[in-house]
């Protein structure tokens, strides 16, 4: 068993190293990422905003979620990260409302991963209002408190806003990551020139592109801030 453990460890790190080696060293616009024709407004002023568009029932979003969470942790204060649940059709809406209800209740940190696990590990589709409420109660949430928020006008407004953002960013598949309201990348975009590579390699390549785009966006933010700082009056003026 110890020998098998060493072999599996070697394979894991071998795949990770291969993914890093196969990653695009110099990301190219139109190949490894896309640039929106019209940049979208962002909420963060001093940090680079990173937004993941996702769908709980998407198997690729499920596989991407944990390594993305680890990548976000490594960024520290450089970025402002948020998720946006998409709705390509009406059956997606219950999961949009689930996400924003958990967010309003302050339960995302505890239950976001459990939603993925329920769908992909336990085969609970969570694609109807009744299924979502039933699942929430089984997680120990108060049925009335959850239902009041889930069916509330504010939650519906957030879901509608998510769909508006999805359209503004021209999201045509998930997971998709937007950097600073201007750049888009994803494992599927990066994977177009990485044929027949394992998903872990595509993730490694995507994070390399994201690192590069965050650095570029941060530099652009700094350059845009300089004229404003230079023109600001000093106390002695």
XYZ file of N, CA and C in Angstrom:
711
model
N 0.819 -1.207 0.000
C 0.000 0.000 0.000
C 0.855 1.260 0.000
N 1.984 1.206 0.748
C 2.867 2.361 0.798
C 3.458 2.642 -0.571
N 3.802 1.567 -1.303
C 4.357 1.721 -2.635
C 3.327 2.373 -3.561
N 2.081 1.890 -3.476
C 1.020 2.450 -4.312
C 0.812 3.921 -4.005
N 0.873 4.280 -2.709
C 0.721 5.674 -2.314
C 1.786 6.545 -2.950
N 3.047 6.051 -2.939
C 4.136 6.819 -3.548
C 3.911 6.974 -5.045
N 3.433 5.909 -5.690
C 3.192 5.962 -7.134
C 2.115 6.987 -7.457
N 1.007 6.954 -6.681
C -0.068 7.897 -6.919
C 0.387 9.333 -6.697
N 1.203 9.536 -5.671
C 1.743 10.878 -5.410
C 2.596 11.347 -6.571
N 3.440 10.448 -7.085
C 4.305 10.793 -8.217
C 3.484 11.145 -9.447
N 2.401 10.375 -9.678
C 1.539 10.651 -10.827
C 0.876 12.012 -10.672
N 0.401 12.307 -9.446
C -0.273 13.580 -9.210
C 0.641 14.753 -9.514
N 1.854 14.718 -8.941
C 2.768 15.820 -9.166
C 3.275 15.844 -10.604
N 3.333 14.683 -11.219
C 3.726 14.631 -12.619
C 2.702 15.309 -13.501
N 1.411 15.065 -13.223
C 0.348 15.702 -13.984
C 0.356 17.201 -13.750
N 0.572 17.607 -12.467
C 0.621 19.029 -12.156
C 1.753 19.710 -12.899
N 2.930 19.085 -12.894
C 4.082 19.667 -13.582
C 3.830 19.722 -15.078
N 3.192 18.673 -15.612
C 2.895 18.661 -17.038
C 1.939 19.788 -17.390
N 0.931 20.000 -16.487
C -0.015 21.073 -16.741
C 0.671 22.421 -16.764
N 1.619 22.608 -15.830
C 2.336 23.876 -15.795
C 3.192 24.046 -17.036
N 3.838 22.936 -17.467
C 4.701 23.023 -18.642
C 3.895 23.288 -19.903
N 2.664 22.715 -19.936
C 1.839 22.863 -21.124
C 1.095 24.192 -21.158
N 1.145 24.934 -20.044
C 0.444 26.198 -19.972
C 1.046 27.209 -20.932
N 0.217 28.079 -21.516
C 0.745 29.109 -22.410
C 1.640 30.080 -21.647
N 2.890 30.180 -22.032
C 3.829 31.059 -21.339
C 3.570 32.524 -21.672
N 3.045 32.755 -22.851
C 2.772 34.120 -23.290
C 1.353 34.162 -23.850
N 0.341 34.365 -22.993
C -1.054 34.300 -23.443
C -1.340 35.235 -24.611
N -2.103 34.716 -25.556
C -2.424 35.485 -26.747
C -3.914 35.827 -26.781
N -4.210 37.098 -27.066
C -5.590 37.531 -27.186
C -6.250 36.806 -28.363
N -7.436 36.287 -28.142
C -8.131 35.547 -29.179
C -7.787 34.075 -29.202
N -6.796 33.681 -28.399
C -6.390 32.276 -28.323
C -6.560 31.763 -26.897
N -5.853 32.386 -25.960
C -5.898 31.967 -24.555
C -6.893 32.787 -23.739
N -7.282 33.936 -24.256
C -8.291 34.763 -23.613
C -8.962 35.630 -24.673
N -10.104 36.190 -24.300
C -10.812 37.099 -25.193
C -10.932 38.456 -24.520
N -10.977 39.504 -25.322
C -11.181 40.852 -24.808
C -12.543 41.348 -25.254
N -13.343 41.792 -24.298
C -14.665 42.307 -24.637
C -14.546 43.584 -25.457
N -15.411 43.723 -26.451
C -15.415 44.947 -27.252
C -15.772 46.153 -26.385
N -16.676 45.936 -25.435
C -17.076 46.998 -24.514
C -16.805 46.536 -23.092
N -15.841 47.187 -22.447
C -15.508 46.820 -21.067
C -16.700 47.083 -20.159
N -16.899 46.182 -19.196
C -18.018 46.298 -18.268
C -17.575 46.999 -16.980
N -18.455 47.791 -16.373
C -18.093 48.471 -15.115
C -17.857 47.454 -14.004
N -16.908 47.735 -13.138
C -16.604 46.873 -12.003
C -16.862 47.618 -10.706
N -17.075 46.874 -9.642
C -17.405 47.478 -8.350
C -16.154 47.854 -7.555
N -15.060 47.150 -7.786
C -13.844 47.391 -7.008
C -13.028 48.532 -7.617
N -12.555 49.422 -6.758
C -11.783 50.572 -7.218
C -10.289 50.289 -7.187
N -9.804 49.721 -6.083
C -8.365 49.565 -5.900
C -7.864 48.142 -6.120
N -8.776 47.204 -6.407
C -8.373 45.817 -6.644
C -8.860 45.369 -8.021
N -8.203 44.358 -8.540
C -8.637 43.774 -9.809
C -9.827 42.864 -9.530
N -10.923 43.110 -10.205
C -12.122 42.304 -9.985
C -12.071 41.043 -10.832
N -12.268 39.904 -10.189
C -12.281 38.605 -10.864
C -13.655 37.981 -10.627
N -14.339 37.636 -11.708
C -15.697 37.113 -11.617
C -15.784 35.755 -12.295
N -16.289 34.768 -11.571
C -16.536 33.466 -12.185
C -18.015 33.322 -12.507
N -18.328 33.039 -13.757
C -19.669 32.670 -14.163
C -19.747 31.148 -14.111
N -20.761 30.623 -13.420
C -20.804 29.180 -13.202
C -22.251 28.690 -13.144
N -22.393 27.379 -13.170
C -23.689 26.709 -13.013
C -23.451 25.498 -12.121
N -24.220 25.383 -11.054
C -24.004 24.288 -10.112
C -24.078 22.911 -10.777
N -24.928 22.739 -11.772
C -25.090 21.417 -12.388
C -24.027 21.107 -13.440
N -23.171 22.061 -13.738
C -22.113 21.861 -14.734
C -20.989 21.012 -14.137
N -20.670 19.850 -14.721
C -19.600 19.007 -14.166
C -18.229 19.676 -14.224
N -18.017 20.511 -15.240
C -16.730 21.202 -15.342
C -16.600 22.297 -14.277
N -17.718 22.934 -13.935
C -17.705 23.914 -12.834
C -17.416 23.211 -11.516
N -17.962 22.020 -11.360
C -17.721 21.219 -10.158
C -16.236 20.897 -10.012
N -15.598 20.477 -11.087
C -14.181 20.141 -11.047
C -13.308 21.377 -10.864
N -13.775 22.511 -11.365
C -13.000 23.756 -11.339
C -13.106 24.474 -9.996
N -14.161 24.184 -9.242
C -14.475 24.984 -8.056
C -13.373 24.945 -7.002
N -12.904 23.756 -6.637
C -11.897 23.669 -5.570
C -10.566 24.310 -5.973
N -9.979 23.968 -7.133
C -8.730 24.639 -7.497
C -8.887 26.143 -7.669
N -10.068 26.599 -8.126
C -10.298 28.041 -8.230
C -10.292 28.678 -6.842
N -10.938 28.031 -5.890
C -10.955 28.552 -4.511
C -9.544 28.675 -3.965
N -8.695 27.681 -4.238
C -7.306 27.731 -3.784
C -6.546 28.850 -4.492
N -6.807 29.041 -5.769
C -6.150 30.132 -6.515
C -6.536 31.481 -5.922
N -7.815 31.657 -5.606
C -8.295 32.918 -5.032
C -7.587 33.208 -3.710
N -7.423 32.182 -2.876
C -6.742 32.363 -1.593
C -5.316 32.861 -1.790
N -4.652 32.355 -2.810
C -3.256 32.737 -3.063
C -3.132 34.181 -3.542
N -4.210 34.744 -4.090
C -4.146 36.115 -4.601
C -4.137 37.152 -3.487
N -4.622 36.772 -2.318
C -4.636 37.703 -1.198
C -5.469 38.940 -1.501
N -4.884 40.117 -1.241
C -5.603 41.380 -1.410
C -5.483 41.966 -2.806
N -4.880 41.228 -3.723
C -4.717 41.753 -5.087
C -6.036 41.811 -5.843
N -6.971 40.930 -5.496
C -8.204 40.830 -6.268
C -9.436 40.950 -5.391
N -10.557 41.283 -6.034
C -11.876 41.208 -5.419
C -12.623 40.138 -6.205
N -12.973 39.042 -5.537
C -13.534 37.885 -6.239
C -15.023 37.751 -5.974
N -15.765 37.413 -7.011
C -17.189 37.124 -6.839
C -17.615 36.069 -7.860
N -18.710 35.420 -7.556
C -19.287 34.426 -8.452
C -20.635 34.922 -8.967
N -20.962 34.517 -10.183
C -22.257 34.844 -10.771
C -22.868 33.567 -11.337
N -23.980 33.095 -10.760
C -24.641 31.895 -11.290
C -25.430 32.243 -12.558
N -25.247 31.468 -13.598
C -25.871 31.780 -14.883
C -27.225 31.089 -15.020
N -27.982 31.524 -16.021
C -29.257 30.883 -16.348
C -29.416 30.894 -17.862
N -29.019 29.810 -18.507
C -29.189 29.692 -19.944
C -30.631 29.332 -20.308
N -31.372 28.813 -19.330
C -32.800 28.530 -19.515
C -33.477 28.588 -18.150
N -34.822 28.538 -18.169
C -35.598 28.751 -16.939
C -35.276 27.738 -15.842
N -34.897 26.520 -16.219
C -34.631 25.485 -15.215
C -33.384 25.790 -14.383
N -32.571 26.777 -14.812
C -31.382 27.169 -14.050
C -31.727 28.107 -12.892
N -32.888 28.762 -12.976
C -33.221 29.839 -12.037
C -33.266 29.377 -10.576
N -33.820 28.193 -10.249
C -33.800 27.777 -8.836
C -32.400 27.760 -8.231
N -31.396 27.381 -9.007
C -30.029 27.368 -8.477
C -29.462 28.777 -8.351
N -29.871 29.683 -9.235
C -29.493 31.096 -9.050
C -30.039 31.601 -7.720
N -31.315 31.350 -7.482
C -31.956 31.812 -6.250
C -31.358 31.124 -5.023
N -30.974 29.862 -5.168
C -30.319 29.150 -4.070
C -29.018 29.846 -3.698
N -28.221 30.180 -4.703
C -26.929 30.836 -4.448
C -27.133 32.153 -3.689
N -28.044 32.987 -4.170
C -28.217 34.301 -3.549
C -28.913 34.221 -2.194
N -29.717 33.196 -1.989
C -30.306 33.001 -0.661
C -29.235 32.603 0.348
N -28.370 31.673 -0.037
C -27.268 31.271 0.849
C -26.350 32.455 1.125
N -26.126 33.281 0.111
C -25.287 34.474 0.295
C -25.924 35.422 1.305
N -27.212 35.672 1.171
C -27.912 36.583 2.088
C -27.926 36.055 3.517
N -27.976 34.733 3.659
C -27.987 34.116 4.987
C -26.584 33.980 5.581
N -25.575 34.314 4.807
C -24.201 34.164 5.282
C -23.762 32.716 5.365
N -24.326 31.859 4.513
C -24.048 30.422 4.572
C -23.253 29.905 3.366
N -22.799 30.799 2.495
C -22.096 30.341 1.295
C -20.812 29.586 1.626
N -20.035 30.100 2.563
C -18.767 29.444 2.893
C -18.996 27.998 3.327
N -20.067 27.761 4.041
C -20.341 26.416 4.559
C -21.030 25.518 3.542
N -21.892 26.102 2.708
C -22.776 25.262 1.901
C -22.544 25.320 0.392
N -21.732 26.236 -0.093
C -21.484 26.325 -1.539
C -20.960 24.991 -2.089
N -19.953 24.443 -1.427
C -19.395 23.162 -1.871
C -20.384 22.024 -1.713
N -21.242 22.101 -0.708
C -22.229 21.043 -0.483
C -23.280 21.010 -1.598
N -23.560 22.179 -2.191
C -24.503 22.197 -3.318
C -23.926 21.377 -4.466
N -22.659 21.629 -4.785
C -21.992 20.847 -5.839
C -22.026 19.358 -5.508
N -21.721 19.036 -4.257
C -21.675 17.628 -3.851
C -23.049 16.970 -3.945
N -24.081 17.702 -3.561
C -25.439 17.160 -3.632
C -25.808 16.804 -5.063
N -25.433 17.667 -5.997
C -25.795 17.458 -7.399
C -24.936 16.384 -8.049
N -23.626 16.471 -7.860
C -22.713 15.593 -8.596
C -22.343 14.323 -7.829
N -22.441 14.380 -6.500
C -22.106 13.193 -5.714
C -23.316 12.388 -5.292
N -24.420 13.114 -5.020
C -25.620 12.452 -4.511
C -26.739 12.386 -5.547
N -26.488 12.919 -6.739
C -27.456 12.882 -7.845
C -28.784 13.545 -7.489
N -28.706 14.621 -6.703
C -29.878 15.425 -6.381
C -29.844 16.637 -7.318
N -30.737 16.707 -8.267
C -30.634 17.688 -9.338
C -30.836 19.131 -8.866
N -31.588 19.355 -7.823
C -31.830 20.702 -7.288
C -32.219 21.688 -8.388
N -33.165 21.299 -9.219
C -33.578 22.165 -10.315
C -35.035 22.602 -10.219
N -35.634 22.430 -9.034
C -36.982 22.942 -8.787
C -36.977 23.660 -7.441
N -37.929 24.560 -7.256
C -38.035 25.287 -5.985
C -38.220 24.327 -4.821
N -39.084 23.341 -5.003
C -39.375 22.402 -3.917
C -38.135 21.601 -3.530
N -37.364 21.161 -4.531
C -36.155 20.377 -4.256
C -35.119 21.210 -3.518
N -35.009 22.486 -3.897
C -34.039 23.381 -3.255
C -34.400 23.618 -1.800
N -35.669 23.925 -1.533
C -36.109 24.183 -0.155
C -35.934 22.929 0.700
N -36.299 21.791 0.163
C -36.147 20.531 0.893
C -34.681 20.269 1.234
N -33.796 20.515 0.290
C -32.356 20.321 0.529
C -31.859 21.277 1.609
N -32.292 22.517 1.542
C -31.843 23.521 2.517
C -32.231 23.122 3.934
N -33.443 22.617 4.090
C -33.902 22.185 5.414
C -33.042 21.033 5.921
N -32.668 20.125 5.024
C -31.827 18.990 5.418
C -30.416 19.434 5.820
N -30.027 20.650 5.428
C -28.724 21.187 5.829
C -28.797 21.915 7.173
N -29.981 21.885 7.781
C -30.143 22.502 9.092
C -30.638 23.933 9.053
N -31.047 24.420 7.875
C -31.545 25.786 7.772
C -33.029 25.828 8.119
N -33.442 26.918 8.738
C -34.829 27.092 9.102
C -35.674 27.254 7.829
N -36.713 26.447 7.699
C -37.493 26.437 6.464
C -38.134 27.786 6.180
N -38.719 28.417 7.189
C -39.388 29.702 6.960
C -38.396 30.788 6.586
N -37.289 30.869 7.322
C -36.292 31.901 7.038
C -35.714 31.731 5.631
N -35.419 30.480 5.293
C -34.866 30.216 3.969
C -35.896 30.537 2.891
N -37.122 30.045 3.064
C -38.166 30.243 2.055
C -38.501 31.717 1.869
N -38.567 32.459 2.976
C -38.868 33.894 2.872
C -37.852 34.603 1.987
N -36.576 34.273 2.165
C -35.532 34.894 1.345
C -35.529 34.344 -0.081
N -35.699 33.037 -0.194
C -35.647 32.383 -1.504
C -36.720 32.933 -2.444
N -37.913 33.165 -1.922
C -39.023 33.653 -2.746
C -39.141 35.183 -2.729
N -38.201 35.851 -2.098
C -38.303 37.303 -1.947
C -38.018 38.046 -3.251
N -38.525 39.271 -3.289
C -38.296 40.142 -4.446
C -36.809 40.443 -4.604
N -36.105 40.655 -3.497
C -34.679 41.010 -3.558
C -33.853 39.882 -4.176
N -34.197 38.640 -3.844
C -33.475 37.506 -4.418
C -33.758 37.391 -5.920
N -35.003 37.641 -6.319
C -35.338 37.596 -7.738
C -34.599 38.694 -8.500
N -34.484 39.863 -7.875
C -33.745 40.967 -8.505
C -32.287 40.572 -8.716
N -31.685 39.928 -7.733
C -30.293 39.482 -7.860
C -30.149 38.447 -8.977
N -31.104 37.539 -9.067
C -31.063 36.534 -10.128
C -31.196 37.194 -11.498
N -32.094 38.162 -11.600
C -32.244 38.885 -12.869
C -30.971 39.639 -13.224
N -30.339 40.229 -12.221
C -29.097 40.965 -12.446
C -27.990 40.026 -12.904
N -27.964 38.821 -12.350
C -26.969 37.824 -12.762
C -27.128 37.492 -14.237
N -28.368 37.347 -14.680
C -28.620 37.042 -16.088
C -28.242 38.226 -16.979
N -28.478 39.441 -16.496
C -28.060 40.625 -17.246
C -26.542 40.672 -17.398
N -25.826 40.347 -16.322
C -24.355 40.311 -16.395
C -23.890 39.222 -17.350
N -24.540 38.083 -17.276
C -24.218 36.980 -18.178
C -24.337 37.428 -19.636
N -25.373 38.167 -19.948
C -25.570 38.651 -21.314
C -24.563 39.740 -21.679
N -24.288 40.631 -20.725
C -23.343 41.719 -20.988
C -21.942 41.183 -21.265
N -21.567 40.109 -20.572
C -20.252 39.509 -20.759
C -20.245 38.470 -21.881
N -21.377 38.286 -22.528
C -21.498 37.346 -23.654
C -21.044 35.936 -23.255
N -21.542 35.489 -22.114
C -21.178 34.168 -21.609
C -21.840 33.099 -22.472
N -21.018 32.270 -23.095
C -21.553 31.219 -23.959
C -21.239 29.820 -23.438
N -20.613 29.745 -22.279
C -20.305 28.469 -21.653
C -19.693 28.713 -20.289
N -19.752 27.704 -19.435
C -19.196 27.828 -18.084
C -18.357 26.589 -17.758
N -17.383 26.753 -16.840
C -17.026 27.972 -16.125
C -16.329 28.976 -17.037
N -16.557 30.255 -16.762
C -15.914 31.344 -17.490
C -15.475 32.377 -16.471
N -14.258 32.879 -16.625
C -13.716 33.846 -15.670
C -13.476 35.182 -16.362
N -14.016 36.241 -15.762
C -13.805 37.596 -16.270
C -12.811 38.317 -15.374
N -11.874 39.004 -16.001
C -10.850 39.756 -15.277
C -11.036 41.245 -15.551
N -11.302 42.000 -14.492
C -11.379 43.462 -14.543
C -12.422 43.968 -15.540
N -13.460 43.184 -15.795
C -14.526 43.632 -16.680
C -14.156 43.694 -18.138
N -12.961 43.153 -18.489
C -12.496 43.295 -19.876
C -12.058 41.991 -20.512
N -11.448 41.116 -19.730
C -10.851 39.910 -20.297
C -11.612 38.662 -19.841
N -11.729 37.697 -20.737
C -12.409 36.444 -20.449
C -11.492 35.267 -20.752
N -11.470 34.306 -19.840
C -10.718 33.079 -20.105
C -11.409 31.919 -19.393
N -11.013 30.707 -19.733
C -11.634 29.518 -19.151
C -10.829 28.302 -19.569
N -11.043 27.169 -18.910
C -10.373 25.943 -19.347
C -10.706 25.579 -20.792
N -11.936 25.847 -21.223
C -12.300 25.495 -22.597
C -11.636 26.415 -23.610
N -11.483 27.701 -23.264
C -10.792 28.636 -24.168
C -9.320 28.260 -24.277
N -8.674 28.097 -23.128
C -7.256 27.725 -23.123
C -7.053 26.366 -23.783
N -8.020 25.479 -23.587
C -7.891 24.117 -24.093
C -7.974 23.981 -25.599
N -8.362 25.059 -26.290
C -8.481 24.978 -27.743
C -7.148 24.663 -28.419
N -6.050 25.056 -27.776
C -4.753 24.725 -28.371
C -3.987 23.686 -27.527
N -4.686 23.116 -26.539
C -4.095 22.057 -25.715
C -4.904 20.791 -25.927
N -4.774 20.196 -27.065
C -5.605 19.059 -27.437
C -5.323 17.835 -26.567
N -6.416 17.162 -26.176
C -6.336 15.873 -25.482
C -5.538 15.927 -24.175
N -5.606 17.048 -23.466
C -4.925 17.174 -22.182
C -5.918 16.893 -21.049
N -5.449 16.350 -19.931
C -6.348 16.115 -18.791
C -6.870 17.435 -18.233
N -8.010 17.360 -17.557
C -8.644 18.569 -17.044
C -7.737 19.310 -16.061
N -6.932 18.587 -15.301
C -6.008 19.239 -14.367
C -4.998 20.107 -15.116
N -4.564 19.661 -16.295
C -3.627 20.449 -17.103
C -4.306 21.712 -17.620
N -5.572 21.592 -18.014
C -6.306 22.760 -18.489
C -6.497 23.777 -17.362
N -6.747 23.267 -16.152
C -6.874 24.167 -15.007
C -5.566 24.908 -14.763
N -4.453 24.178 -14.783
C -3.159 24.816 -14.568
C -2.884 25.899 -15.592
N -3.215 25.622 -16.855
C -3.009 26.602 -17.918
C -3.909 27.816 -17.719
N -5.146 27.567 -17.319
C -6.092 28.664 -17.100
C -5.621 29.585 -15.990
N -5.125 29.012 -14.902
C -4.654 29.840 -13.797
C -3.410 30.639 -14.197
N -2.586 30.080 -15.069
C -1.433 30.832 -15.547
C -1.901 32.044 -16.348
N -2.896 31.840 -17.206
C -3.447 32.957 -17.977
C -4.092 33.979 -17.047
N -4.807 33.500 -16.036
C -5.444 34.410 -15.088
C -4.408 35.221 -14.321
N -3.303 34.595 -13.907
C -2.220 35.322 -13.238
C -1.726 36.462 -14.123
N -1.528 36.142 -15.398
C -1.004 37.121 -16.355
C -1.996 38.266 -16.548
N -3.283 37.931 -16.653
C -4.303 38.950 -16.857
C -4.493 39.815 -15.618
N -4.423 39.217 -14.428
C -4.526 39.999 -13.191
C -3.365 40.981 -13.097
N -2.162 40.526 -13.436
C -0.989 41.415 -13.408
C -1.160 42.549 -14.416
N -1.636 42.216 -15.594
C -1.842 43.235 -16.632
C -2.905 44.235 -16.210
N -4.024 43.730 -15.681
C -5.104 44.613 -15.253
C -4.659 45.495 -14.090
N -3.864 44.924 -13.166
C -3.359 45.709 -12.048
C -2.456 46.830 -12.511
N -1.631 46.540 -13.491
C -0.745 47.560 -14.052
C -1.549 48.650 -14.736
N -2.580 48.255 -15.477
C -3.439 49.234 -16.148
C -4.150 50.116 -15.141
N -4.606 49.511 -14.030
C -5.270 50.293 -12.986
C -4.325 51.339 -12.406
N -3.085 50.916 -12.187
C -2.090 51.833 -11.649
C -1.814 52.992 -12.581
N -1.742 52.693 -13.880
C -1.483 53.747 -14.854
C -2.644 54.716 -14.966
N -3.878 54.185 -14.846
C -5.045 55.071 -14.907
C -5.141 55.943 -13.659
N -4.648 55.432 -12.527
C -4.732 56.186 -11.272
C -3.698 57.300 -11.201
N -2.572 57.156 -11.901
C -1.490 58.131 -11.815
C -1.905 59.540 -12.228
N -2.582 59.748 -13.371
C -2.984 61.119 -13.731
C -3.868 61.761 -12.684
N -4.771 60.974 -12.085
C -5.661 61.519 -11.061
C -4.875 61.949 -9.829
N -3.857 61.140 -9.452
C -3.042 61.490 -8.288
C -2.207 62.719 -8.553
N -1.693 62.831 -9.785
C -0.836 63.954 -10.128
C -1.624 65.276 -10.203
N -2.911 65.167 -10.583
C -3.717 66.373 -10.725
C -4.419 66.775 -9.433
N -4.387 65.896 -8.425
C -5.045 66.203 -7.161
C -4.302 67.322 -6.439
N -5.022 68.309 -5.897
C -4.367 69.410 -5.176
C -3.720 68.947 -3.899
N -2.605 69.498 -3.551
C -1.919 69.183 -2.288
C -2.405 70.124 -1.193
N -2.055 69.815 0.053
C -2.476 70.647 1.180
C -1.888 72.024 1.117
N -0.697 72.173 0.475
C -0.024 73.467 0.443
C -0.558 74.381 -0.662
N -1.369 73.817 -1.581
C -1.878 74.649 -2.677
C -3.028 75.521 -2.212
